[in-house]
Amino acid sequence: MQAPGVLARTRPRTWLRLSLVFNALAVLAVVHVASRWPNTSALAGFSALDKLRLGGARDALDQAGAGAGGAACGVCEAAPALCEELGSDFLIRSVAHEGSNARLRRVLSKLRRGEAITYAVVGGSVSTGHGLMVRDEKTAPSNMHRVAFDHLNARFPSPYARAHADERAAAVEDPKNAFGAVVGSSGKAEGKHGFVNGAVPASGSNYFGMCFGEHIPDDADIVIVELAINDGFHPTSFDSYERMIRALLDMPNQPAIINVHMLALMFDTIALGGDFHHSLANYYDTPIISLRNPLLPRILQQPDLVNTWFHNASLPPDLRHVGKYGHRVTGDLVSAYIDRQLCEMDAIEARAGTTDIDVLYPVEPMPRLLLTMKYDDQTVVPAMKPNCFTTASERSPLVPAEQTGWREWSWKEKKYWIADVPKSRISFKFSTVLGTVKLYYLRSREFGLGTVQCWVDDERSRAAKIEGFWHYPYNTGQESNVRIDLKPGDHTLHCELLDQTADPKGGKEFRIIGVFSY
């Protein structure tokens, strides 16, 4: 039998050999494909990898040039100023996954037709704008999502903006609202683009999978998902993210989803939830724009770069939240990606001789199986329509049916029902169709959190014990099943604070954020 130490030393060598073989094959494939591109002058801006990525657009590019007038569609052609600032390698590495972009190109076609769109965001405290240190940071023009939205709004003025073009020059630009757009809601009824930042601090895909409808409108056309940090490096992130992505893709307008992966360097591992998201982005064909991919290697070589990229009003800098520069660059990376899609659309449409989106950019049906399921040829996972009551929602606020010893408490945008006296009890009414009810609550190893016991109706003998303390290095909302076998109909959830706690320091406070059922 081989000694464990020997095995540990030989495995890296085996993987290295396999990696070298794979890379050699990849290089041969690139050379082979490149040799089949006759119109090399029109593709001067493309790397061999760019050509591979283009897939089905290759023939179109051969015939029509890379874009309108034969212009190339490389990253530096799409964003020359950003390329000059950061280098082409930075922009190339920022595209962690590209995919077909069918849904995004359908939305861009809508903009080209002059229609109004709604641009929505689900994310955590980075998307909220923590680190910007400005007023209204969630919707401020310096927020990365406003940077990308304002770029689209300027490039494709809304019907209202075009009809009132004479007013633009005379208008005093409102720092909150871009001309011809509405910030905070859909503007389609007025012929305006809408920007809705539905980010909720300390919330991940387990929250948004149930509650995104409380924060973004049903008519969203583009949904930016920024949860790579908020979803911890834990297998549960895989399941909750998949549930959320399926629900977002199933929205009425079949929105385009763009994942934006940030980086945080304050946790026990550099890897976070985004590393679980990547395989699901492939499965559901949703692109990923990553700041971590190009930035992390530079920080590892030059550590003082954290002072440039992260919020540094205090020392040491906040290594969870990027500052103004990080927001601006991330917004520009999203804009560059969108602009490159527009360029490639020119080539595809010129070759096909049509702009019919159903012909050129058909929407694939939802995968009928979850990626974690065993394959079969018949199962179809049904769409889930959850009920969400949360302290962060104005539409469906979390209101107790009765309570003793609990109180409302908030810190900045974070709101909770909290208790710190054992035997404090709180109850919530809910209804279910499929028999599941969950409690959504804060978990932390820092805040001295205790334990509750929750049960449904009068069945306390089937109560679930739920702990607020955990050993992970991040403070975030988590969900726990209370029951998964209830009869359809109306019920009451009861929770009581226990005298026992898992916190090594004896903390007993508990913070409830929401109740989910389906």
Short mmCIF file of C-alpha atoms in Angstrom, two decimals:
data_model
loop_
_atom_site.label_atom_id
_atom_site.label_comp_id
_atom_site.label_asym_id
_atom_site.label_seq_id
_atom_site.Cartn_x
_atom_site.Cartn_y
_atom_site.Cartn_z
CA MET A 1 0.00 0.00 0.00
CA GLN A 2 1.32 3.41 -0.91
CA ALA A 3 1.97 5.74 2.00
CA PRO A 4 -0.44 8.72 2.29
CA GLY A 5 2.46 11.14 2.04
CA VAL A 6 3.64 9.60 -1.25
CA LEU A 7 0.15 9.69 -2.69
CA ALA A 8 -0.20 13.33 -1.76
CA ARG A 9 3.03 14.15 -3.58
CA THR A 10 2.27 12.20 -6.74
CA ARG A 11 -1.24 13.51 -7.33
CA PRO A 12 -0.11 17.03 -8.31
CA ARG A 13 2.31 15.50 -10.81
CA THR A 14 -0.47 13.41 -12.35
CA TRP A 15 -2.75 16.43 -12.66
CA LEU A 16 0.10 18.48 -14.05
CA ARG A 17 0.70 15.91 -16.78
CA LEU A 18 -3.00 15.80 -17.62
CA SER A 19 -3.11 19.58 -17.67
CA LEU A 20 -0.16 19.77 -20.06
CA VAL A 21 -1.77 17.24 -22.38
CA PHE A 22 -5.06 19.13 -22.33
CA ASN A 23 -3.39 22.48 -22.98
CA ALA A 24 -1.43 21.00 -25.91
CA LEU A 25 -4.63 19.69 -27.44
CA ALA A 26 -6.28 23.08 -26.90
CA VAL A 27 -3.45 24.85 -28.73
CA LEU A 28 -3.73 22.43 -31.66
CA ALA A 29 -7.45 23.04 -31.78
CA VAL A 30 -6.94 26.80 -31.83
CA VAL A 31 -4.40 26.53 -34.65
CA HIS A 32 -6.69 24.23 -36.62
CA VAL A 33 -9.70 26.53 -36.30
CA ALA A 34 -7.66 29.63 -37.05
CA SER A 35 -6.38 28.00 -40.24
CA ARG A 36 -9.97 27.69 -41.48
CA TRP A 37 -10.64 31.42 -41.26
CA PRO A 38 -9.88 32.85 -44.72
CA ASN A 39 -10.80 36.46 -44.00
CA THR A 40 -7.96 37.14 -41.58
CA SER A 41 -7.74 40.85 -42.25
CA ALA A 42 -11.27 41.42 -40.99
CA LEU A 43 -10.45 39.46 -37.82
CA ALA A 44 -7.27 41.24 -36.83
CA GLY A 45 -8.80 42.28 -33.52
CA PHE A 46 -9.69 38.74 -32.49
CA SER A 47 -7.49 36.33 -30.59
CA ALA A 48 -7.71 32.65 -31.52
CA LEU A 49 -9.73 32.14 -28.35
CA ASP A 50 -12.15 34.85 -29.43
CA LYS A 51 -12.71 32.94 -32.66
CA LEU A 52 -13.47 29.75 -30.79
CA ARG A 53 -15.92 31.58 -28.55
CA LEU A 54 -17.85 32.91 -31.49
CA GLY A 55 -19.04 29.42 -32.37
CA GLY A 56 -22.05 29.68 -34.65
CA ALA A 57 -21.17 33.24 -35.65
CA ARG A 58 -17.96 32.10 -37.39
CA ASP A 59 -19.44 31.75 -40.85
CA ALA A 60 -21.19 35.08 -40.49
CA LEU A 61 -17.93 36.77 -39.62
CA ASP A 62 -16.19 35.15 -42.56
CA GLN A 63 -18.78 36.58 -44.94
CA ALA A 64 -19.63 39.90 -43.36
CA GLY A 65 -16.52 40.96 -41.44
CA ALA A 66 -16.46 41.10 -37.66
CA GLY A 67 -19.01 43.88 -37.38
CA ALA A 68 -20.57 46.81 -39.13
CA GLY A 69 -18.27 48.00 -41.88
CA GLY A 70 -15.87 45.14 -41.21
CA ALA A 71 -14.92 46.47 -37.77
CA ALA A 72 -13.42 43.97 -35.35
CA CYS A 73 -15.34 42.92 -32.24
CA GLY A 74 -12.44 42.25 -29.87
CA VAL A 75 -12.44 43.53 -26.32
CA CYS A 76 -10.24 46.49 -27.13
CA GLU A 77 -12.39 47.47 -30.09
CA ALA A 78 -15.49 47.42 -27.84
CA ALA A 79 -13.84 49.42 -25.03
CA PRO A 80 -10.64 51.11 -26.24
CA ALA A 81 -10.36 53.53 -23.29
CA LEU A 82 -10.79 50.75 -20.73
CA CYS A 83 -8.34 48.57 -22.66
CA GLU A 84 -5.80 51.37 -22.61
CA GLU A 85 -6.34 51.84 -18.87
CA LEU A 86 -6.16 48.21 -17.75
CA GLY A 87 -4.76 46.19 -20.65
CA SER A 88 -6.41 43.69 -22.97
CA ASP A 89 -5.55 40.77 -20.68
CA PHE A 90 -7.63 42.33 -17.91
CA LEU A 91 -10.69 42.62 -20.14
CA ILE A 92 -10.26 39.15 -21.62
CA ARG A 93 -9.97 37.50 -18.21
CA SER A 94 -13.02 39.40 -16.94
CA VAL A 95 -15.26 37.25 -19.16
CA ALA A 96 -15.37 34.15 -16.99
CA HIS A 97 -18.16 32.57 -19.04
CA GLU A 98 -19.73 33.84 -22.23
CA GLY A 99 -22.39 31.45 -23.47
CA SER A 100 -24.70 32.04 -26.41
CA ASN A 101 -26.09 35.41 -25.20
CA ALA A 102 -29.38 34.69 -26.98
CA ARG A 103 -31.47 36.35 -24.28
CA LEU A 104 -29.17 39.37 -24.03
CA ARG A 105 -29.18 39.85 -27.79
CA ARG A 106 -32.99 39.75 -27.80
CA VAL A 107 -33.01 42.59 -25.28
CA LEU A 108 -30.44 44.56 -27.29
CA SER A 109 -32.61 44.06 -30.38
CA LYS A 110 -35.49 45.56 -28.42
CA LEU A 111 -33.34 48.59 -27.62
CA ARG A 112 -32.37 48.92 -31.28
CA ARG A 113 -36.07 48.96 -32.17
CA GLY A 114 -36.47 51.93 -29.85
CA GLU A 115 -38.35 50.20 -27.05
CA ALA A 116 -38.03 50.89 -23.33
CA ILE A 117 -36.50 48.25 -21.04
CA THR A 118 -36.20 47.57 -17.32
CA TYR A 119 -32.72 46.91 -15.92
CA ALA A 120 -32.83 45.17 -12.53
CA VAL A 121 -30.29 44.02 -9.94
CA VAL A 122 -30.27 41.36 -7.24
CA GLY A 123 -27.23 41.44 -5.02
CA GLY A 124 -25.79 42.07 -1.58
CA SER A 125 -24.00 44.90 0.16
CA VAL A 126 -21.54 45.49 -2.70
CA SER A 127 -24.44 46.12 -5.09
CA THR A 128 -26.10 48.25 -2.42
CA GLY A 129 -23.07 50.51 -2.68
CA HIS A 130 -21.33 49.95 0.64
CA GLY A 131 -17.87 51.34 0.08
CA LEU A 132 -18.97 54.24 -2.12
CA MET A 133 -19.53 56.60 0.82
CA VAL A 134 -22.02 58.76 -1.08
CA ARG A 135 -25.65 59.65 -0.55
CA ASP A 136 -28.20 57.24 -2.03
CA GLU A 137 -25.35 54.80 -2.72
CA LYS A 138 -27.77 52.15 -3.99
CA THR A 139 -28.83 54.30 -6.94
CA ALA A 140 -25.96 56.80 -7.15
CA PRO A 141 -24.37 57.29 -10.58
CA SER A 142 -21.10 55.96 -9.13
CA ASN A 143 -22.71 52.60 -8.28
CA MET A 144 -21.39 49.97 -10.71
CA HIS A 145 -24.89 49.02 -11.84
CA ARG A 146 -25.82 52.63 -12.57
CA VAL A 147 -22.57 52.96 -14.55
CA ALA A 148 -23.64 50.12 -16.85
CA PHE A 149 -27.28 51.22 -17.01
CA ASP A 150 -26.39 54.83 -17.77
CA HIS A 151 -24.17 53.61 -20.61
CA LEU A 152 -27.11 51.75 -22.16
CA ASN A 153 -29.45 54.67 -21.55
CA ALA A 154 -27.05 57.04 -23.33
CA ARG A 155 -26.49 54.67 -26.24
CA PHE A 156 -30.17 53.83 -26.68
CA PRO A 157 -32.33 56.76 -25.57
CA SER A 158 -35.81 55.74 -24.45
CA PRO A 159 -38.93 56.65 -26.46
CA TYR A 160 -39.52 59.50 -24.01
CA ALA A 161 -35.97 60.80 -24.40
CA ARG A 162 -36.21 60.75 -28.19
CA ALA A 163 -39.56 62.54 -28.14
CA HIS A 164 -38.16 65.21 -25.83
CA ALA A 165 -34.67 65.51 -27.31
CA ASP A 166 -34.91 69.29 -27.30
CA GLU A 167 -35.25 69.23 -23.52
CA ARG A 168 -32.07 67.24 -22.87
CA ALA A 169 -29.67 70.11 -23.53
CA ALA A 170 -31.65 72.49 -21.33
CA ALA A 171 -32.32 69.96 -18.58
CA VAL A 172 -30.28 70.08 -15.42
CA GLU A 173 -29.10 66.51 -14.99
CA ASP A 174 -30.68 64.98 -11.92
CA PRO A 175 -27.92 63.01 -10.12
CA LYS A 176 -30.50 60.38 -9.23
CA ASN A 177 -32.42 60.03 -12.49
CA ALA A 178 -30.80 59.80 -15.91
CA PHE A 179 -32.62 61.74 -18.63
CA GLY A 180 -35.42 59.66 -20.13
CA ALA A 181 -35.18 57.03 -17.40
CA VAL A 182 -36.78 56.21 -14.06
CA VAL A 183 -34.68 55.09 -11.13
CA GLY A 184 -36.41 52.84 -8.62
CA SER A 185 -39.18 51.38 -10.75
CA SER A 186 -40.15 50.34 -14.25
CA GLY A 187 -40.64 53.34 -16.55
CA LYS A 188 -42.31 51.57 -19.46
CA ALA A 189 -45.71 53.16 -18.84
CA GLU A 190 -44.05 56.54 -19.46
CA GLY A 191 -41.93 55.32 -22.38
CA LYS A 192 -38.80 55.43 -20.20
CA HIS A 193 -36.11 52.93 -19.32
CA GLY A 194 -36.24 51.75 -15.71
CA PHE A 195 -33.42 51.01 -13.27
CA VAL A 196 -34.26 49.00 -10.16
CA ASN A 197 -31.51 48.04 -7.73
CA GLY A 198 -33.11 45.32 -5.61
CA ALA A 199 -29.96 44.50 -3.65
CA VAL A 200 -30.34 43.55 0.01
CA PRO A 201 -27.25 43.53 2.27
CA ALA A 202 -26.26 40.24 3.93
CA SER A 203 -28.55 38.28 1.60
CA GLY A 204 -27.68 35.49 -0.81
CA SER A 205 -29.37 33.32 -3.39
CA ASN A 206 -31.20 31.39 -0.67
CA TYR A 207 -33.05 34.65 0.05
CA PHE A 208 -33.51 35.87 -3.52
CA GLY A 209 -34.61 32.45 -4.75
CA MET A 210 -37.69 32.99 -2.62
CA CYS A 211 -38.00 36.76 -2.52
CA PHE A 212 -36.63 38.37 -5.69
CA GLY A 213 -40.19 39.35 -6.60
CA GLU A 214 -40.28 41.60 -3.55
CA HIS A 215 -37.39 43.66 -4.90
CA ILE A 216 -37.45 43.74 -8.70
CA PRO A 217 -40.41 44.24 -11.08
CA ASP A 218 -42.01 41.47 -13.10
CA ASP A 219 -41.23 43.25 -16.38
CA ALA A 220 -37.43 43.09 -15.96
CA ASP A 221 -35.57 42.63 -19.26
CA ILE A 222 -32.03 42.40 -17.86
CA VAL A 223 -31.26 41.04 -14.39
CA ILE A 224 -27.78 41.52 -12.98
CA VAL A 225 -26.96 38.89 -10.32
CA GLU A 226 -24.16 39.86 -7.93
CA LEU A 227 -24.03 37.17 -5.25
CA ALA A 228 -20.63 35.50 -5.62
CA ILE A 229 -19.58 36.92 -2.24
CA ASN A 230 -22.87 36.60 -0.36
CA ASP A 231 -23.16 32.93 -1.21
CA GLY A 232 -20.53 31.35 1.00
CA PHE A 233 -18.10 28.63 -0.01
CA HIS A 234 -20.55 25.91 0.97
CA PRO A 235 -22.40 23.26 -1.09
CA THR A 236 -25.77 24.73 -0.12
CA SER A 237 -24.90 27.71 -2.34
CA PHE A 238 -25.16 25.42 -5.35
CA ASP A 239 -28.76 24.40 -4.63
CA SER A 240 -30.04 27.83 -3.67
CA TYR A 241 -28.39 29.54 -6.64
CA GLU A 242 -29.89 27.01 -9.05
CA ARG A 243 -33.35 27.55 -7.58
CA MET A 244 -32.95 31.32 -7.93
CA ILE A 245 -31.64 31.22 -11.51
CA ARG A 246 -34.53 29.01 -12.63
CA ALA A 247 -37.02 31.40 -11.06
CA LEU A 248 -35.41 34.46 -12.67
CA LEU A 249 -35.25 32.83 -16.12
CA ASP A 250 -38.94 31.97 -15.76
CA MET A 251 -40.01 35.60 -15.30
CA PRO A 252 -42.62 36.92 -17.79
CA ASN A 253 -40.19 38.77 -20.08
CA GLN A 254 -37.68 35.89 -20.25
CA PRO A 255 -34.96 38.28 -19.02
CA ALA A 256 -31.30 38.11 -19.85
CA ILE A 257 -29.22 37.29 -16.79
CA ILE A 258 -25.67 38.56 -16.38
CA ASN A 259 -23.70 37.30 -13.39
CA VAL A 260 -21.27 39.84 -11.96
CA HIS A 261 -18.65 38.22 -9.74
CA MET A 262 -16.84 40.50 -7.32
CA LEU A 263 -14.04 39.53 -4.96
CA ALA A 264 -13.58 39.72 -1.21
CA LEU A 265 -10.36 39.02 0.65
CA MET A 266 -11.50 39.09 4.27
CA PHE A 267 -12.76 35.50 4.61
CA ASP A 268 -11.05 32.22 5.45
CA THR A 269 -10.87 31.29 1.76
CA ILE A 270 -10.55 33.32 -1.41
CA ALA A 271 -13.00 30.90 -3.01
CA LEU A 272 -16.62 31.82 -2.29
CA GLY A 273 -20.09 31.04 -3.56
CA GLY A 274 -19.27 32.23 -7.06
CA ASP A 275 -17.08 29.18 -7.47
CA PHE A 276 -20.18 27.02 -7.08
CA HIS A 277 -22.10 29.27 -9.49
CA HIS A 278 -19.79 28.74 -12.44
CA SER A 279 -20.97 25.28 -13.49
CA LEU A 280 -24.58 26.41 -13.19
CA ALA A 281 -23.85 29.41 -15.42
CA ASN A 282 -22.70 26.93 -18.05
CA TYR A 283 -25.80 24.77 -17.60
CA TYR A 284 -28.26 27.68 -17.76
CA ASP A 285 -26.30 29.65 -20.39
CA THR A 286 -25.85 32.82 -18.34
CA PRO A 287 -22.65 34.87 -18.81
CA ILE A 288 -20.29 35.76 -15.98
CA ILE A 289 -18.37 39.03 -15.80
CA SER A 290 -15.74 38.67 -13.10
CA LEU A 291 -13.65 41.30 -11.38
CA ARG A 292 -11.83 38.65 -9.35
CA ASN A 293 -10.44 36.80 -12.37
CA PRO A 294 -8.27 39.64 -13.70
CA LEU A 295 -7.70 41.57 -10.47
CA LEU A 296 -6.66 38.88 -8.01
CA PRO A 297 -3.39 37.92 -9.82
CA ARG A 298 -2.36 41.57 -9.78
CA ILE A 299 -3.11 41.96 -6.08
CA LEU A 300 -1.17 38.80 -5.29
CA GLN A 301 1.85 40.33 -7.01
CA GLN A 302 1.31 43.86 -5.68
CA PRO A 303 -0.61 43.74 -2.37
CA ASP A 304 -0.88 47.51 -1.95
CA LEU A 305 -3.34 47.55 -4.87
CA VAL A 306 -6.07 46.80 -2.33
CA ASN A 307 -5.88 50.49 -1.38
CA THR A 308 -6.82 51.42 -4.94
CA TRP A 309 -9.61 48.91 -5.48
CA PHE A 310 -11.25 48.50 -2.07
CA HIS A 311 -12.99 50.97 0.18
CA ASN A 312 -10.18 52.56 2.18
CA ALA A 313 -11.71 55.36 4.23
CA SER A 314 -10.30 53.56 7.24
CA LEU A 315 -7.17 51.48 7.66
CA PRO A 316 -6.87 48.66 7.03
CA PRO A 317 -9.12 48.87 3.96
CA ASP A 318 -12.49 47.10 3.85
CA LEU A 319 -11.60 43.95 1.90
CA ARG A 320 -15.23 42.99 1.35
CA HIS A 321 -16.48 46.10 -0.45
CA VAL A 322 -14.80 47.69 -3.47
CA GLY A 323 -14.58 51.45 -3.52
CA LYS A 324 -15.49 53.97 -6.19
CA TYR A 325 -12.78 52.84 -8.57
CA GLY A 326 -13.81 49.19 -8.29
CA HIS A 327 -17.43 50.15 -8.92
CA ARG A 328 -16.57 52.22 -11.96
CA VAL A 329 -14.37 49.57 -13.55
CA THR A 330 -16.90 46.80 -12.93
CA GLY A 331 -19.65 48.86 -14.53
CA ASP A 332 -17.39 49.55 -17.50
CA LEU A 333 -16.61 45.82 -17.85
CA VAL A 334 -20.32 45.04 -18.11
CA SER A 335 -20.76 47.85 -20.64
CA ALA A 336 -17.83 46.56 -22.70
CA TYR A 337 -19.32 43.08 -22.75
CA ILE A 338 -22.68 44.41 -23.93
CA ASP A 339 -21.04 46.56 -26.61
CA ARG A 340 -19.17 43.53 -27.94
CA GLN A 341 -22.45 41.66 -28.25
CA LEU A 342 -23.85 44.51 -30.33
CA CYS A 343 -20.85 44.33 -32.65
CA GLU A 344 -21.22 40.58 -33.08
CA MET A 345 -24.95 40.99 -33.73
CA ASP A 346 -24.09 43.22 -36.72
CA ALA A 347 -22.09 40.38 -38.25
CA ILE A 348 -24.68 37.71 -37.53
CA GLU A 349 -27.54 39.77 -38.92
CA ALA A 350 -25.61 40.85 -42.02
CA ARG A 351 -24.81 37.24 -42.85
CA ALA A 352 -28.34 36.01 -42.20
CA GLY A 353 -30.03 38.90 -44.01
CA THR A 354 -32.58 39.26 -41.21
CA THR A 355 -33.00 40.79 -37.78
CA ASP A 356 -35.75 38.37 -36.74
CA ILE A 357 -34.83 37.53 -33.15
CA ASP A 358 -36.80 34.29 -33.14
CA VAL A 359 -34.70 33.08 -36.07
CA LEU A 360 -31.34 34.41 -34.88
CA TYR A 361 -31.59 34.28 -31.10
CA PRO A 362 -34.16 31.68 -30.05
CA VAL A 363 -34.66 31.19 -26.32
CA GLU A 364 -33.80 27.70 -25.21
CA PRO A 365 -36.37 25.97 -22.99
CA MET A 366 -35.66 25.69 -19.30
CA PRO A 367 -33.61 22.54 -18.56
CA ARG A 368 -36.17 20.06 -17.29
CA LEU A 369 -33.77 18.60 -14.70
CA LEU A 370 -31.75 20.18 -11.93
CA LEU A 371 -28.03 19.76 -12.42
CA THR A 372 -27.80 17.80 -9.18
CA MET A 373 -30.46 15.28 -10.22
CA LYS A 374 -29.87 11.83 -11.64
CA TYR A 375 -30.62 11.77 -15.36
CA ASP A 376 -33.84 10.27 -16.67
CA ASP A 377 -35.80 10.87 -19.87
CA GLN A 378 -39.12 11.97 -18.40
CA THR A 379 -38.90 14.07 -15.22
CA VAL A 380 -39.79 17.76 -15.49
CA VAL A 381 -39.03 19.93 -12.47
CA PRO A 382 -42.06 22.19 -11.91
CA ALA A 383 -41.78 25.94 -11.54
CA MET A 384 -41.91 27.04 -7.91
CA LYS A 385 -44.06 29.98 -6.82
CA PRO A 386 -42.96 30.79 -3.26
CA ASN A 387 -44.56 33.05 -0.67
CA CYS A 388 -42.10 35.48 0.88
CA PHE A 389 -42.62 37.64 3.96
CA THR A 390 -39.51 39.56 4.94
CA THR A 391 -38.33 42.51 6.98
CA ALA A 392 -36.70 43.90 3.82
CA SER A 393 -39.94 44.00 1.80
CA GLU A 394 -42.43 46.83 1.51
CA ARG A 395 -44.77 44.70 -0.58
CA SER A 396 -45.00 41.73 1.82
CA PRO A 397 -43.55 42.82 5.17
CA LEU A 398 -42.98 40.29 7.93
CA VAL A 399 -45.67 41.07 10.51
CA PRO A 400 -46.21 38.80 13.53
CA ALA A 401 -49.65 37.47 14.33
CA GLU A 402 -48.58 37.75 17.96
CA GLN A 403 -45.33 38.08 19.91
CA THR A 404 -43.97 38.33 23.42
CA GLY A 405 -40.44 39.55 24.10
CA TRP A 406 -39.51 40.24 20.47
CA ARG A 407 -38.87 43.68 18.97
CA GLU A 408 -38.08 45.28 15.63
CA TRP A 409 -34.47 46.40 15.23
CA SER A 410 -32.38 47.65 12.30
CA TRP A 411 -28.81 48.52 11.42
CA LYS A 412 -28.55 50.61 8.27
CA GLU A 413 -30.65 48.74 5.65
CA LYS A 414 -30.69 45.50 7.65
CA LYS A 415 -33.91 44.90 9.55
CA TYR A 416 -34.80 42.11 11.96
CA TRP A 417 -37.23 40.82 14.54
CA ILE A 418 -34.91 40.11 17.49
CA ALA A 419 -35.14 38.65 20.98
CA ASP A 420 -32.54 38.03 23.68
CA VAL A 421 -34.66 36.80 26.62
CA PRO A 422 -35.28 33.02 26.71
CA LYS A 423 -38.90 31.90 26.26
CA SER A 424 -39.70 34.95 24.11
CA ARG A 425 -42.19 33.72 21.52
CA ILE A 426 -43.30 35.00 18.09
CA SER A 427 -45.89 33.65 15.60
CA PHE A 428 -46.51 34.22 11.87
CA LYS A 429 -49.43 33.24 9.65
CA PHE A 430 -48.62 31.61 6.29
CA SER A 431 -50.13 29.38 3.61
CA THR A 432 -48.62 26.52 1.61
CA VAL A 433 -49.40 24.52 -1.51
CA LEU A 434 -46.54 21.99 -1.56
CA GLY A 435 -46.19 21.70 2.21
CA THR A 436 -42.93 23.53 2.97
CA VAL A 437 -42.24 26.40 5.37
CA LYS A 438 -38.78 27.85 6.10
CA LEU A 439 -37.39 30.34 8.57
CA TYR A 440 -34.88 32.87 7.21
CA TYR A 441 -32.56 34.29 9.87
CA LEU A 442 -29.10 35.73 10.47
CA ARG A 443 -26.12 33.46 11.09
CA SER A 444 -22.80 34.71 12.47
CA ARG A 445 -19.90 33.63 14.62
CA GLU A 446 -19.34 37.22 15.80
CA PHE A 447 -22.69 38.56 17.00
CA GLY A 448 -23.42 36.26 19.95
CA LEU A 449 -26.42 34.54 18.38
CA GLY A 450 -28.51 31.93 20.13
CA THR A 451 -31.02 29.21 19.26
CA VAL A 452 -34.77 29.03 18.66
CA GLN A 453 -37.23 26.20 18.48
CA CYS A 454 -39.87 26.52 15.73
CA TRP A 455 -43.00 24.46 15.07
CA VAL A 456 -46.23 24.69 13.06
CA ASP A 457 -49.71 24.98 14.55
CA ASP A 458 -49.98 22.84 17.69
CA GLU A 459 -47.39 20.23 16.68
CA ARG A 460 -44.58 21.29 19.00
CA SER A 461 -43.48 17.65 19.26
CA ARG A 462 -42.20 18.04 15.68
CA ALA A 463 -40.34 21.29 16.35
CA ALA A 464 -37.08 22.16 14.57
CA LYS A 465 -34.12 23.59 16.49
CA ILE A 466 -32.43 26.41 14.60
CA GLU A 467 -29.06 27.89 15.60
CA GLY A 468 -27.94 31.43 14.81
CA PHE A 469 -24.29 30.76 15.64
CA TRP A 470 -22.02 29.03 13.14
CA HIS A 471 -18.29 28.70 12.53
CA TYR A 472 -18.16 30.30 9.06
CA PRO A 473 -16.45 33.73 8.84
CA TYR A 474 -19.33 35.65 7.28
CA ASN A 475 -22.52 37.17 8.65
CA THR A 476 -25.39 36.43 6.33
CA GLY A 477 -28.99 35.28 6.13
CA GLN A 478 -29.67 31.55 5.98
CA GLU A 479 -32.81 29.47 5.62
CA SER A 480 -33.82 26.34 7.52
CA ASN A 481 -36.74 24.02 6.89
CA VAL A 482 -39.26 23.90 9.70
CA ARG A 483 -41.62 21.48 7.94
CA ILE A 484 -41.71 19.95 4.45
CA ASP A 485 -44.81 17.75 4.85
CA LEU A 486 -47.67 20.09 5.70
CA LYS A 487 -51.16 19.82 4.28
CA PRO A 488 -52.03 22.57 1.78
CA GLY A 489 -53.75 25.55 3.33
CA ASP A 490 -53.31 28.12 6.11
CA HIS A 491 -51.03 27.51 9.09
CA THR A 492 -49.22 29.34 11.91
CA LEU A 493 -45.46 29.22 12.52
CA HIS A 494 -44.33 29.61 16.13
CA CYS A 495 -40.75 30.26 17.30
CA GLU A 496 -39.45 30.44 20.87
CA LEU A 497 -36.01 31.56 22.02
CA LEU A 498 -34.25 28.82 23.99
CA ASP A 499 -32.04 29.21 27.02
CA GLN A 500 -29.39 27.02 25.39
CA THR A 501 -26.96 28.33 22.75
CA ALA A 502 -24.21 27.07 20.47
CA ASP A 503 -22.27 30.32 20.85
CA PRO A 504 -19.03 29.63 22.81
CA LYS A 505 -19.41 32.99 24.54
CA GLY A 506 -22.99 32.27 25.64
CA GLY A 507 -24.80 34.73 23.35
CA LYS A 508 -28.55 34.17 23.10
CA GLU A 509 -29.85 36.88 20.77
CA PHE A 510 -31.69 35.65 17.67
CA ARG A 511 -32.51 37.67 14.54
CA ILE A 512 -35.38 36.68 12.22
CA ILE A 513 -35.46 38.13 8.71
CA GLY A 514 -38.24 36.27 6.90
CA VAL A 515 -40.67 33.37 6.53
CA PHE A 516 -40.85 31.47 3.22
CA SER A 517 -43.43 28.91 2.15
CA TYR A 518 -44.45 27.05 -0.97
#
